Coordinates of C-alpha atoms in Angstrom, one line a residue:
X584 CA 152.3 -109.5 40.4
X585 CA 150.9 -108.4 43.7
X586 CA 148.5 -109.8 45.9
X587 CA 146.3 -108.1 48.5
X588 CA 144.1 -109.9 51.0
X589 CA 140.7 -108.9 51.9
X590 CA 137.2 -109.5 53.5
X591 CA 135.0 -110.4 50.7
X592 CA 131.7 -109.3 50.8
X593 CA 130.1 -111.3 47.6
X594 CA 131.9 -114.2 45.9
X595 CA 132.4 -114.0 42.4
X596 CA 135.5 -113.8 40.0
X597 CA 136.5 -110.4 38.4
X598 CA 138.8 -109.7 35.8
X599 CA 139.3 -105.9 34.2
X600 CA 141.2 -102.4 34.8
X601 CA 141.3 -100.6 38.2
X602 CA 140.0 -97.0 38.0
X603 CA 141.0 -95.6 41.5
X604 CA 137.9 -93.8 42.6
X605 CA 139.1 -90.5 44.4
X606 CA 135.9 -88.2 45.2
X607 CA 135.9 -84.5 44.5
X608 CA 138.1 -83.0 47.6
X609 CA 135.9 -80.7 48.7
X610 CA 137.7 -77.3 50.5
X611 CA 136.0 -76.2 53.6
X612 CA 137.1 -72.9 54.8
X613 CA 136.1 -70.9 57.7
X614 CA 134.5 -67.9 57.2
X615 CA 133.2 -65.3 59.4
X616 CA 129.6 -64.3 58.2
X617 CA 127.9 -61.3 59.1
X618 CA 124.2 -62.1 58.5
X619 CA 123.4 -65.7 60.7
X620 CA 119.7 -65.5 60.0
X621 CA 120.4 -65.6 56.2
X622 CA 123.0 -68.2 56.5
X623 CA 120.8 -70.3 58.2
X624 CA 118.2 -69.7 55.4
X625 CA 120.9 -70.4 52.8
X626 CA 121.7 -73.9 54.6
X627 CA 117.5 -74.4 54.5
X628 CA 117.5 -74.3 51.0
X629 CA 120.4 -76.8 50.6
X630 CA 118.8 -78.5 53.1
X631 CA 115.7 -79.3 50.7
X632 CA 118.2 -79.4 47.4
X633 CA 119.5 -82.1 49.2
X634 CA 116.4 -84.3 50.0
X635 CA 115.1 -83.1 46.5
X636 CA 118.2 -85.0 45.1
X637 CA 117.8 -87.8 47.5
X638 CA 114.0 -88.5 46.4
X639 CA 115.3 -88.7 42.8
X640 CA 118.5 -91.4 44.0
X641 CA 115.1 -93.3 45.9
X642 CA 113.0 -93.8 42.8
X643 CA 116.3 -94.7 40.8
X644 CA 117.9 -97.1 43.4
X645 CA 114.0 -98.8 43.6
X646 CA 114.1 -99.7 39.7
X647 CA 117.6 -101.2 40.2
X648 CA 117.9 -102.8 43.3
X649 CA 114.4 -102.6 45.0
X650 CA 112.7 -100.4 47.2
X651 CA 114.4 -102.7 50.1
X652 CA 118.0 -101.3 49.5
X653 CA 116.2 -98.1 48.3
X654 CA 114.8 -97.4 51.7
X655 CA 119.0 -96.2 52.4
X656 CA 118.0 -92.8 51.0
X657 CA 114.5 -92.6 53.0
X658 CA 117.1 -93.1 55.9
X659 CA 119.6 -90.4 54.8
X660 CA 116.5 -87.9 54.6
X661 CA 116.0 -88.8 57.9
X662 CA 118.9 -87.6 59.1
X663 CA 118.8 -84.6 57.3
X664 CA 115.8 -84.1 58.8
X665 CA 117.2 -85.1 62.5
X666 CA 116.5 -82.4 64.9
X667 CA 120.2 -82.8 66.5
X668 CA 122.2 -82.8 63.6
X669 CA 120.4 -79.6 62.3
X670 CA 120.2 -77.6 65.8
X671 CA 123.8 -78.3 65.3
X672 CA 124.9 -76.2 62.7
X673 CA 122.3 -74.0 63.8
X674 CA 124.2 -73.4 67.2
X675 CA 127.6 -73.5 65.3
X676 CA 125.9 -70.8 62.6
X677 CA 124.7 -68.5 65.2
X678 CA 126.9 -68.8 68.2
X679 CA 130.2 -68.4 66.0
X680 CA 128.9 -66.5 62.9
X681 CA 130.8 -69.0 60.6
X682 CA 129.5 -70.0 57.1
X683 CA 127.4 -73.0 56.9
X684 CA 129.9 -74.6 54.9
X685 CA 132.0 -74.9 58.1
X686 CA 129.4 -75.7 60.2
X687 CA 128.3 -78.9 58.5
X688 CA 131.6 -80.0 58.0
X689 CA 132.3 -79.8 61.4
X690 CA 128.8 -81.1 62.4
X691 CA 129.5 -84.0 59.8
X692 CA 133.2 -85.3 61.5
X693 CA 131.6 -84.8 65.0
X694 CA 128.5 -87.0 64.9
X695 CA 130.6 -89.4 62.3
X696 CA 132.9 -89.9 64.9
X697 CA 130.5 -90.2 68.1
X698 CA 129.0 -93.5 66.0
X699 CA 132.6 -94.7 65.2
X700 CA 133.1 -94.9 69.1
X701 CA 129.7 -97.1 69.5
X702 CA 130.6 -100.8 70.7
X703 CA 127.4 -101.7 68.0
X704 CA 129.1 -102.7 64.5
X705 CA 125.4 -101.6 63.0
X706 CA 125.8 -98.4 64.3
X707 CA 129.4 -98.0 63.5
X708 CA 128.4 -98.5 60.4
X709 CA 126.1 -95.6 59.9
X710 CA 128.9 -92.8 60.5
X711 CA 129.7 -93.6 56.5
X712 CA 125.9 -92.5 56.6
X713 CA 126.9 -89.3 58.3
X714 CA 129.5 -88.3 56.1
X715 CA 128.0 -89.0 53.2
X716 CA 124.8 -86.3 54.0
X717 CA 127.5 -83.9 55.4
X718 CA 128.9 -84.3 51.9
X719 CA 126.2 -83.6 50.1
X720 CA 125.0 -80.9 51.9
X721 CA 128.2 -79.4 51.5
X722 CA 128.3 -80.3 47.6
X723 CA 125.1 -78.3 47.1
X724 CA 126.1 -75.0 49.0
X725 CA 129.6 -75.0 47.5
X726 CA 127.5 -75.3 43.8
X727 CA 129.2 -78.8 42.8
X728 CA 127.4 -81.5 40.5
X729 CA 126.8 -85.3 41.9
X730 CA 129.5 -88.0 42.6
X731 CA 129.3 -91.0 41.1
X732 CA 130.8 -90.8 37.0
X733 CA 133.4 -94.0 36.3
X734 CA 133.7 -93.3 32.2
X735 CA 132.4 -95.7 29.8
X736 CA 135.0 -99.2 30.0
X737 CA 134.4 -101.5 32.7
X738 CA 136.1 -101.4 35.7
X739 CA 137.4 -102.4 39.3
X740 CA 136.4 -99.5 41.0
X741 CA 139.0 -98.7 44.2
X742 CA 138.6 -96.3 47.0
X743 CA 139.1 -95.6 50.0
X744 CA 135.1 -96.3 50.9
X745 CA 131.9 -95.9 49.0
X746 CA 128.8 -94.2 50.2
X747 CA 126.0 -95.5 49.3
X748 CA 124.9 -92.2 47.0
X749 CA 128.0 -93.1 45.0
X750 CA 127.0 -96.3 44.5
X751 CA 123.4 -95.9 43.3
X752 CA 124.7 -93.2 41.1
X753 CA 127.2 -95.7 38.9
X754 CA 126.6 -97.3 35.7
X755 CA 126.3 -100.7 36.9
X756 CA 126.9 -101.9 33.8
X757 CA 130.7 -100.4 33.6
X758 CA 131.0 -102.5 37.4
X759 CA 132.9 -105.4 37.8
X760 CA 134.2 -105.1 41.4
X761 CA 134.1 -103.1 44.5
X762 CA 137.6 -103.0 46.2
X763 CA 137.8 -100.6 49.2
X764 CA 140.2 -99.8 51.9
X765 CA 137.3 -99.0 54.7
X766 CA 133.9 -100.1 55.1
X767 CA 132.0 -103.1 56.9
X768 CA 130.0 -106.3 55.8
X769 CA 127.1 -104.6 57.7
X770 CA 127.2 -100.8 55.8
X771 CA 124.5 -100.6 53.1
X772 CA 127.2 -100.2 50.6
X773 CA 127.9 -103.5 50.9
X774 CA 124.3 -104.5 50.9
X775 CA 124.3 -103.3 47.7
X776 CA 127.0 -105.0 46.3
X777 CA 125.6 -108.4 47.3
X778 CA 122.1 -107.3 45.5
X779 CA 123.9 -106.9 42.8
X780 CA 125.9 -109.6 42.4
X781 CA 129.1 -107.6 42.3
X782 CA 132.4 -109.4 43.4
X783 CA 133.9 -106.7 46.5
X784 CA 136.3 -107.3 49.0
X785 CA 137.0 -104.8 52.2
X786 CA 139.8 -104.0 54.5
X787 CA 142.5 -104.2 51.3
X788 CA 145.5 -102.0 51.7
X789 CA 144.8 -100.0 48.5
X790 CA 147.4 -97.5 46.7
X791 CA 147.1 -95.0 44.2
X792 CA 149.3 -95.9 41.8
X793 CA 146.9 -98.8 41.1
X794 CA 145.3 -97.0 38.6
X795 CA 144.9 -98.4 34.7
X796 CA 146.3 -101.7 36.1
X797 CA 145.0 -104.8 34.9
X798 CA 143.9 -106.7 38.0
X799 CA 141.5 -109.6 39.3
X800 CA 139.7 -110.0 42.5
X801 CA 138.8 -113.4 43.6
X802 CA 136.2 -113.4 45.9
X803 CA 136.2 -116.6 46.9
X804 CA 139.4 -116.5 49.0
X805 CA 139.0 -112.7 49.7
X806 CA 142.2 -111.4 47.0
X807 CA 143.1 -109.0 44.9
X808 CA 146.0 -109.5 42.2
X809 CA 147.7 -106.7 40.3
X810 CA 149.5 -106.8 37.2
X811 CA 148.5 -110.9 37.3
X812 CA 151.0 -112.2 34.5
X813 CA 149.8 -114.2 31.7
X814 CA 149.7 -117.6 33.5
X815 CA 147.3 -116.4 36.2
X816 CA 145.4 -114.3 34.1
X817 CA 144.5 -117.5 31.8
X818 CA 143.7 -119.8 34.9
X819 CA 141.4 -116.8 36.3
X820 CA 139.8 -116.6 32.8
X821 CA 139.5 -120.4 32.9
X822 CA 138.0 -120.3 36.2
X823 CA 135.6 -117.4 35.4
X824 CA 134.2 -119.1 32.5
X825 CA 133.9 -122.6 34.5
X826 CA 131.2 -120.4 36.6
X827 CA 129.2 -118.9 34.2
X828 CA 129.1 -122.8 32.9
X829 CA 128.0 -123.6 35.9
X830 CA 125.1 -120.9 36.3
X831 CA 124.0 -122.1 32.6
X832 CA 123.9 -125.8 33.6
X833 CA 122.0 -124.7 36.7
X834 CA 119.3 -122.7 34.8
X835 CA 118.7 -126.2 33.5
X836 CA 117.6 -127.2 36.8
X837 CA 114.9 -124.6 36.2
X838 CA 110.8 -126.8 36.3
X839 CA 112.9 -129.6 37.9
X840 CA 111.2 -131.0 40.5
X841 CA 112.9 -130.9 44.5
X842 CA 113.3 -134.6 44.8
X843 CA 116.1 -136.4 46.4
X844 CA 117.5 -139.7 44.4
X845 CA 115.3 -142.3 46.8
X846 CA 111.9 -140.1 46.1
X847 CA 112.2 -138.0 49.3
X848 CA 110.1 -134.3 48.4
X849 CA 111.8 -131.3 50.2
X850 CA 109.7 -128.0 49.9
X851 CA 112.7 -125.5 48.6
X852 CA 111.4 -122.1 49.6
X853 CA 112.9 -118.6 49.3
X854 CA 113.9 -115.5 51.6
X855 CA 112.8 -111.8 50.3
X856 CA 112.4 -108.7 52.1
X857 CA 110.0 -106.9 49.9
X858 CA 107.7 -106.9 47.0
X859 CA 110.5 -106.4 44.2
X860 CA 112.2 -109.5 45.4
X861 CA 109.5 -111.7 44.1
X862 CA 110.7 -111.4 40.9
X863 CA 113.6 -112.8 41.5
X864 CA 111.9 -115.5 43.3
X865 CA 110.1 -116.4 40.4
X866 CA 113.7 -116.4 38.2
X867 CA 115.0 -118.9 40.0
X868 CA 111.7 -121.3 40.3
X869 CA 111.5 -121.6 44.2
X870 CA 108.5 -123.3 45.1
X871 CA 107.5 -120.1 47.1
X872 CA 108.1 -117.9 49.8
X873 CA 109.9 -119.5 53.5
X874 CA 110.1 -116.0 54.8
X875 CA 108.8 -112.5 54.1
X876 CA 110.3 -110.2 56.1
X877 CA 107.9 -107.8 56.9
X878 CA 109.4 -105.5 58.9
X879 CA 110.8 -104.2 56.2
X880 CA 107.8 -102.4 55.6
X881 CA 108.1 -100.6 58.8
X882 CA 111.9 -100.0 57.6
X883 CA 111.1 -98.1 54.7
X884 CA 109.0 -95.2 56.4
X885 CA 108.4 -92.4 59.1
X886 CA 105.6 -93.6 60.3
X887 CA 103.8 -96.8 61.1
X888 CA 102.7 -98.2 57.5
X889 CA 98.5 -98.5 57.8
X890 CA 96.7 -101.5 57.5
X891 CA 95.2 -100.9 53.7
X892 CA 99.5 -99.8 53.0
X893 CA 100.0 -103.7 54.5
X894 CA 97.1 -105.3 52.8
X895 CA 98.4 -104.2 49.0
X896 CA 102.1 -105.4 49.7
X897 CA 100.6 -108.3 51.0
X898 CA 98.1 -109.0 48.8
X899 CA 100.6 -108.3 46.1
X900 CA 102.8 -111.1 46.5
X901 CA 100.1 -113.5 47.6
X902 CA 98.8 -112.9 44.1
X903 CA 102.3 -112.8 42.3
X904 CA 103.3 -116.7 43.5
X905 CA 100.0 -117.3 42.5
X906 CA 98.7 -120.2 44.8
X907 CA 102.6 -120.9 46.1
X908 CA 103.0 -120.4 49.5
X909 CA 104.0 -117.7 50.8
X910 CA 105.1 -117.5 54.9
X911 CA 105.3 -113.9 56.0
X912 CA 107.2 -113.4 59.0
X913 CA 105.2 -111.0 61.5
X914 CA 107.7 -107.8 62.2
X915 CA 111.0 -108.5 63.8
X916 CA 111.2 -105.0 64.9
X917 CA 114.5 -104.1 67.2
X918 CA 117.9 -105.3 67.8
X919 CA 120.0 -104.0 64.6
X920 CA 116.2 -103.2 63.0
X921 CA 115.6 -99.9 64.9
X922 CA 113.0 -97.4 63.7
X923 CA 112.7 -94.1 65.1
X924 CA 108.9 -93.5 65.6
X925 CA 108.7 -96.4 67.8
X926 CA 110.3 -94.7 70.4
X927 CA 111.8 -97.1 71.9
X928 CA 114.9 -96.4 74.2
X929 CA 118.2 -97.2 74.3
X930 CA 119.2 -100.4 75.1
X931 CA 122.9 -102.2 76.3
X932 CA 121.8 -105.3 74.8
X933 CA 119.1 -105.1 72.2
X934 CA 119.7 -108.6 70.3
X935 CA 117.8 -109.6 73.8
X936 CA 115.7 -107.0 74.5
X937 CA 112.8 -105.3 73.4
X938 CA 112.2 -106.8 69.9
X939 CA 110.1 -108.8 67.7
X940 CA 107.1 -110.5 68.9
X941 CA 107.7 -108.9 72.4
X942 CA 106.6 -105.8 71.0
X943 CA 103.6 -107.0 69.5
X944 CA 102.7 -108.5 72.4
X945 CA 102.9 -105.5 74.3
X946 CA 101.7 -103.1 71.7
X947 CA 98.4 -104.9 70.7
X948 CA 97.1 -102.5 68.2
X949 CA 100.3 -102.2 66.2
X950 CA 99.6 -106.1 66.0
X951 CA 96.7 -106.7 65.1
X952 CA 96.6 -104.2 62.6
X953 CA 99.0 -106.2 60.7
X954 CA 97.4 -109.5 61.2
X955 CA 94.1 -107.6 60.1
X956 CA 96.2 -106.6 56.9
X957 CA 97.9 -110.4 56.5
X958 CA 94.4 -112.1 57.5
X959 CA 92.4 -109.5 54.4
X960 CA 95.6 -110.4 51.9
X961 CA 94.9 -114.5 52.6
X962 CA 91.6 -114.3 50.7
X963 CA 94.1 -113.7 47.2
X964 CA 96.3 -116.8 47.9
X965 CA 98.3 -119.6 50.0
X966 CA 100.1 -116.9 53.5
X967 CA 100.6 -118.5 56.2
X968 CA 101.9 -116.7 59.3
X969 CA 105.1 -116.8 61.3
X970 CA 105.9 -115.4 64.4
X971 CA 109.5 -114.6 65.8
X972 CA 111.7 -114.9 68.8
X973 CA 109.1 -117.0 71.0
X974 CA 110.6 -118.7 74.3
X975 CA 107.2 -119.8 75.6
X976 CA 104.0 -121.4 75.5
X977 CA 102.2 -118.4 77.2
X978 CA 103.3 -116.2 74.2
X979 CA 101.7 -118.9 71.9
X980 CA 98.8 -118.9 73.5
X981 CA 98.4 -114.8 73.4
X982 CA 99.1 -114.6 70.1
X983 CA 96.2 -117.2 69.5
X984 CA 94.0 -115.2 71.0
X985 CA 94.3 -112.3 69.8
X986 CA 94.4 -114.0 65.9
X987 CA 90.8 -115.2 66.8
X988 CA 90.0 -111.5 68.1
X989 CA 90.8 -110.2 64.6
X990 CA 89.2 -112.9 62.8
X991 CA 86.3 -112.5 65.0
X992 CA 86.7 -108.6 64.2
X993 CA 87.0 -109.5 60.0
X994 CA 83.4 -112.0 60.2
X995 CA 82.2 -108.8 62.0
X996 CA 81.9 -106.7 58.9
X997 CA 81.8 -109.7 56.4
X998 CA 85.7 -109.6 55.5
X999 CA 86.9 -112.7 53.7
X1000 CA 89.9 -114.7 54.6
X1001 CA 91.6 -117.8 53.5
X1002 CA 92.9 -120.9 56.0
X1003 CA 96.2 -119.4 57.2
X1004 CA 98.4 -121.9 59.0
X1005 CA 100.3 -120.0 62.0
X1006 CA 104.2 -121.3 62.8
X1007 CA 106.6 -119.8 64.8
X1008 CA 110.3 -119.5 64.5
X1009 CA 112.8 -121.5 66.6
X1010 CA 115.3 -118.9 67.4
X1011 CA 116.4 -119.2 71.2
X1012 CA 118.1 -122.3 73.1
X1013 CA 114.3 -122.1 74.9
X1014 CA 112.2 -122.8 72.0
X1015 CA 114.4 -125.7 70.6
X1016 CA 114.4 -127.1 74.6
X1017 CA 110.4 -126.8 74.8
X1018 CA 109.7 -127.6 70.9
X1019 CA 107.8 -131.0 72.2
X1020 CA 104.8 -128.3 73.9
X1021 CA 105.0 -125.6 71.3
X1022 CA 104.5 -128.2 68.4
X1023 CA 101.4 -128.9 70.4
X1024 CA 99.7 -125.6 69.1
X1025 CA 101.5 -124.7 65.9
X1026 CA 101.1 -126.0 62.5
X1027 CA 105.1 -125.4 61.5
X1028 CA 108.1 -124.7 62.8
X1029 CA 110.4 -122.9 60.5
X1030 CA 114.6 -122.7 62.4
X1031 CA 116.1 -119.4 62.4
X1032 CA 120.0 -120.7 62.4
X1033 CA 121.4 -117.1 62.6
X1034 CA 120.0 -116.2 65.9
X1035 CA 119.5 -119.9 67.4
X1036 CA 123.8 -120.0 66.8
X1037 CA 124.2 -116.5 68.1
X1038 CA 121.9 -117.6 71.2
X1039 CA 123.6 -120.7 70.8
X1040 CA 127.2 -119.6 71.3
X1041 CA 126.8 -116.7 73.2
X1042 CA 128.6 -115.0 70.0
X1043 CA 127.1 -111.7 68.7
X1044 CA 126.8 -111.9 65.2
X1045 CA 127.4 -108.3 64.3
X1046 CA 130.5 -108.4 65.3
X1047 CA 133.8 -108.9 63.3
X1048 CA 136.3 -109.6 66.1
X1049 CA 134.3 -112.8 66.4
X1050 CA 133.9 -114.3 63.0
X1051 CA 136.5 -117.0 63.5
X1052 CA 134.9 -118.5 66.3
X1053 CA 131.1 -117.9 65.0
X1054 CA 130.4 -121.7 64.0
X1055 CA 127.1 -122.5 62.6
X1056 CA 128.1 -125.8 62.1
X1057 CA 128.3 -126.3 65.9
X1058 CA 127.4 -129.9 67.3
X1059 CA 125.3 -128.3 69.5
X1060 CA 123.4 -126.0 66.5
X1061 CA 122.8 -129.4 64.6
X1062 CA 121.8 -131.3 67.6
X1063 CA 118.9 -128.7 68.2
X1064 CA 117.8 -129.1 64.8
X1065 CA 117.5 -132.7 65.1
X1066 CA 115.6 -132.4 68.7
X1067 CA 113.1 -129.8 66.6
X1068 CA 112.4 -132.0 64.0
X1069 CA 111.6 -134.9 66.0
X1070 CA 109.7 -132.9 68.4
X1071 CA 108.0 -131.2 65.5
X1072 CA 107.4 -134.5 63.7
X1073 CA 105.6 -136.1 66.7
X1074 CA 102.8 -133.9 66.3
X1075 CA 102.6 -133.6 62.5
X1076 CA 104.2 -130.7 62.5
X1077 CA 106.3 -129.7 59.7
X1078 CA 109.9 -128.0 60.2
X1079 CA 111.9 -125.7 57.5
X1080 CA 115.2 -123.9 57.9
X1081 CA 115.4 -119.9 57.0
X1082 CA 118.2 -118.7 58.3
X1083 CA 121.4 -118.8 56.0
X1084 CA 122.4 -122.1 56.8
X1085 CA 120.0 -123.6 54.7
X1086 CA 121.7 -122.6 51.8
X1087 CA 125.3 -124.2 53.2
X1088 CA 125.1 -127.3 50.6
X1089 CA 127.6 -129.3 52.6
X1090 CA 124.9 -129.9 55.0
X1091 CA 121.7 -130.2 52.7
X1092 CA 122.0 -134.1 53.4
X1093 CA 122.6 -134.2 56.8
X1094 CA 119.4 -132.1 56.9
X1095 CA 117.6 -133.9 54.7
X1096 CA 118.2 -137.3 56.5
X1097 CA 117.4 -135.5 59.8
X1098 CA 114.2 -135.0 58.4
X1099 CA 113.8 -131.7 57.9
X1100 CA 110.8 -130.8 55.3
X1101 CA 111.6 -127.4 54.0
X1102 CA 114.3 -124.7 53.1
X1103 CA 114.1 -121.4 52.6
X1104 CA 117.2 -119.3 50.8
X1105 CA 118.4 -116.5 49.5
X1106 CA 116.9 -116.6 45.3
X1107 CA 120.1 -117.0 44.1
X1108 CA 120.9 -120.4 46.1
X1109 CA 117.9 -121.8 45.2
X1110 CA 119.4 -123.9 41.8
X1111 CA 123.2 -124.8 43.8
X1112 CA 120.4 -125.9 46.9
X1113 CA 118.2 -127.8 44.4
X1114 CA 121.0 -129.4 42.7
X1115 CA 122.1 -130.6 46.4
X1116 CA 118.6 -132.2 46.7
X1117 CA 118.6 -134.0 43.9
X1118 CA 121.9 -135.6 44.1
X1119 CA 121.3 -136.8 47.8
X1120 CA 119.7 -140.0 49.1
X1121 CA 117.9 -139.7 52.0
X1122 CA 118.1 -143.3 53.3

């Protein structure tokens, strides 16, 4: 037996046969062309074979995963599309009368490696993106089929790395683990792979020879064993089948009510990021929605989403939790969200720059077109409105204002809307330090623990190097909870946690006897949370 170690990107036990995934080598040869016009023309048409294809990969990633993760192919259109990347091979085409092959191959390794360079592990993670529509592009002009086929037993699938194309193309069924030797826990590969629910590790020295080998990867502590003998394969199997006891014995929690042992009610809320995720909200019985994160609307397109596009998604969900709250989260545009036809420029430090309510503040109209939309939706159910990354009073105050501008401009024309409470999110070392004032002029405060520790710490998040010093469970972290709540609390003012430390269950009683009212997790931690709740006391 050999054991590998890993970075595990989704927990979870899997036991089967490794198929080593090796993609279709694809032989790019230099040729010298003598028409460039009709080359060009030739790469046009692969051009739109290749956005045909990625359209069709949209629609099926949607059904399976949601149009969240689907949006990945809207992206890769995008920069098919990108006026750089194709003047490119135009230049190369024309200049050096070589076949288009060649020059998106060589346009492919050259803008794949000017994002490999990037200090920003986001956008190191997009030259995977790069190659993979270089790929493609070159697939379709060389005549050759899709990637993606893994037979018919189920496997460990192995490789080197995993586009996302390749992934969305796989029987999911035939899955039981991603194992690669490249990748990071920010590429959309793995984002996929946590949606659904498929044990992977990354960074694992992987070999060949592999191959038809029975093997199991244990998430948990990030390994992979190959040729396991017969003892360890029984105490995996042991172990695997403890879990899925475990899941059944939660489902049980399912209609149990969110009540610690002493009678203490905790509101236990759940995260999504678009309209499919609600039914997965509803599998798991959360009470409703702690965070909509609706800038994945602006995500998912080219072009600013309208207010009547808003108002259905809206509306949607409002109506699908049926009465249940539902907080929607007003866009956290920038940082590692970037979207193109906002135009905004570069930035050395965008986790503190231009983002979030910052630019709603700044770009009124953009606003209150989308508190137009969430203000219309309220009329079909319980929203209530958050607002991110605020560091002042001031900004409290504006945002007030211009709510009562577009409530004013909705009683103009004899719109209907319910009573939407407004909260704001307690992000930055400022907000937690002036919570006493902002709890003043708020009706909730819901923590964001992911940027308050990155604040916090001075740590960026998005970057690996720092993981082992990235502590969530900080004194000082827990210490600004406690001064929120009690600030909050003063002024009746209730206080949830969104960010992912709400679903750490070694601290769901310290936060429970610190006061806090709500949580808001991930779908699937909403029965392990529960659970926590219910065997806690809070006095």
């Amino acid at each position: 037996m050999e054991q590998f170690n890993g970075k595990s990107i989704f927990k979870g036990i899997a036991i089967g046969k490794i198929l080593f995934y090796s993609k279709k080598q694809q032989q790019v040869k230099r040729e010298k062309i003598e028409d460039n016009e009709a080359e060009i023309a030739r790469y046009e048409a692969a051009k739109a074979k290749a956005i045909e294809q990625l359209r069709e990969l949209c629609d099926k990633a949607a059904e399976e995963v949601g149009e969240t993760n689907a949006a990945i192919f809207e992206v890769h259109t995008m920069m098919l599309e990108d006026e750089d990347y194709t003047d490119s091979v135009y230049n190369m085409i024309r200049k050096n009368s070589v076949n288009a092959e060649f020059a998106v191959a060589a346009t492919g390794d050259n803008f794949s490696a000017m994002f490999t360079e990037m200090d920003d592990e986001y956008f190191k993670a997009r030259a995977a993106d790069i190659k993979d529509i270089s790929d493609r592009l070159i697939r379709v002009l060389q005549g050759q089929g899709n990637t993606g086929e893994i037979g018919e037993e189920p496997v460990i699938l192995v490789a080197e790395d995993l586009a996302p194309s390749e992934t969305v193309q796989m029987d999911k069924s035939k899955l039981l683990a991603f194992v690669t030797r490249f990748g990071s826990s920010n590429s959309h590969t793995a984002i996929l792979a946590r949606t659904m629910n498929i044990p992977a590790l990354i960074g694992v020295d992987i070999k060949k020879e592999w191959n038809g080998k029975m093997a199991v990867v244990d998430g948990k502590q990030g390994i992979l064993l190959v040729d396991p003998d017969g003892t360890v394969l029984k105490k995996y199997e042991e172990e695997k089948k403890k879990e899925e006891e475990a899941g059944k014995l939660l489902s049980q929690l399912k209609g149990q009510t969110d009540v610690t042992v002493d009678g203490r009610h905790i509101k236990l809320y759940a995260n999504i990021g678009s309209v499919a995720d609600v039914a997965n909200v509803l599998a798991n019985d959360a009470a409703g929605i702690g965070l909509f994160r609706s800038e994945f609307l602006y995500l998912e397109k080219d072009d600013y989403p309208t207010e009547e596009e808003q108002f259905q998604v809206y509306k949607t969900v409002a109506q699908n939790m049926a009465g249940k709250k539902v907080v929607i989260r007003t866009m956290d545009i920038g940082a590692d969200k970037q979207v193109p036809y906002f135009g905004m420029e570069h930035e050395e430090n965008p986790a503190m720059g231009y983002r979030a309510i910052r630019i709603c503040l700044d770009r009124v109209e953009i606003f209150k077109t989308q508190l137009r939309a969430l203000y219309r939706a309220s009329a079909y159910g319980s929203i209530s409105i958050m607002f991110p990354m605020i560091i002042s009073v001031e900004e409290v105050m504006q945002i007030k204002k211009i709510v009562e501008e577009v409530k004013a401009q909705l009683d103009s024309v004899h719109i209907a809307y319910g009573d939407v409470e407004l909260g704001i999110m307690i992000e930055t070392p400022a907000a937690v330090m002036i919570s006493d004032l902002l709890a003043k002029e708020v009706d909730f405060f819901s923590i964001g623990t992911n940027d308050l520790t990155q604040y916090t710490l001075a740590i960026d998040r998005q970057n690996a190097k720092l993981d082992h010093i990235y502590d969530p469970h900080h004194p000082a972290i827990l210490r600004m909870i406690q001064m929120v709540v009690d600030n909050a609390h003063k002024e009746n003012c209730w206080v949830g946690i969104c960010g992912e430390l709400g679903a750490d269950v070694t601290l769901i009683e310290q936060f429970i006897k610190m006061g806090v009212d709500e949580l808001s997790v991930s779908p699937s931690f909403v029965l392990p949370v529960r659970k926590a709740i219910r065997e806690t006391k809070y006095r």
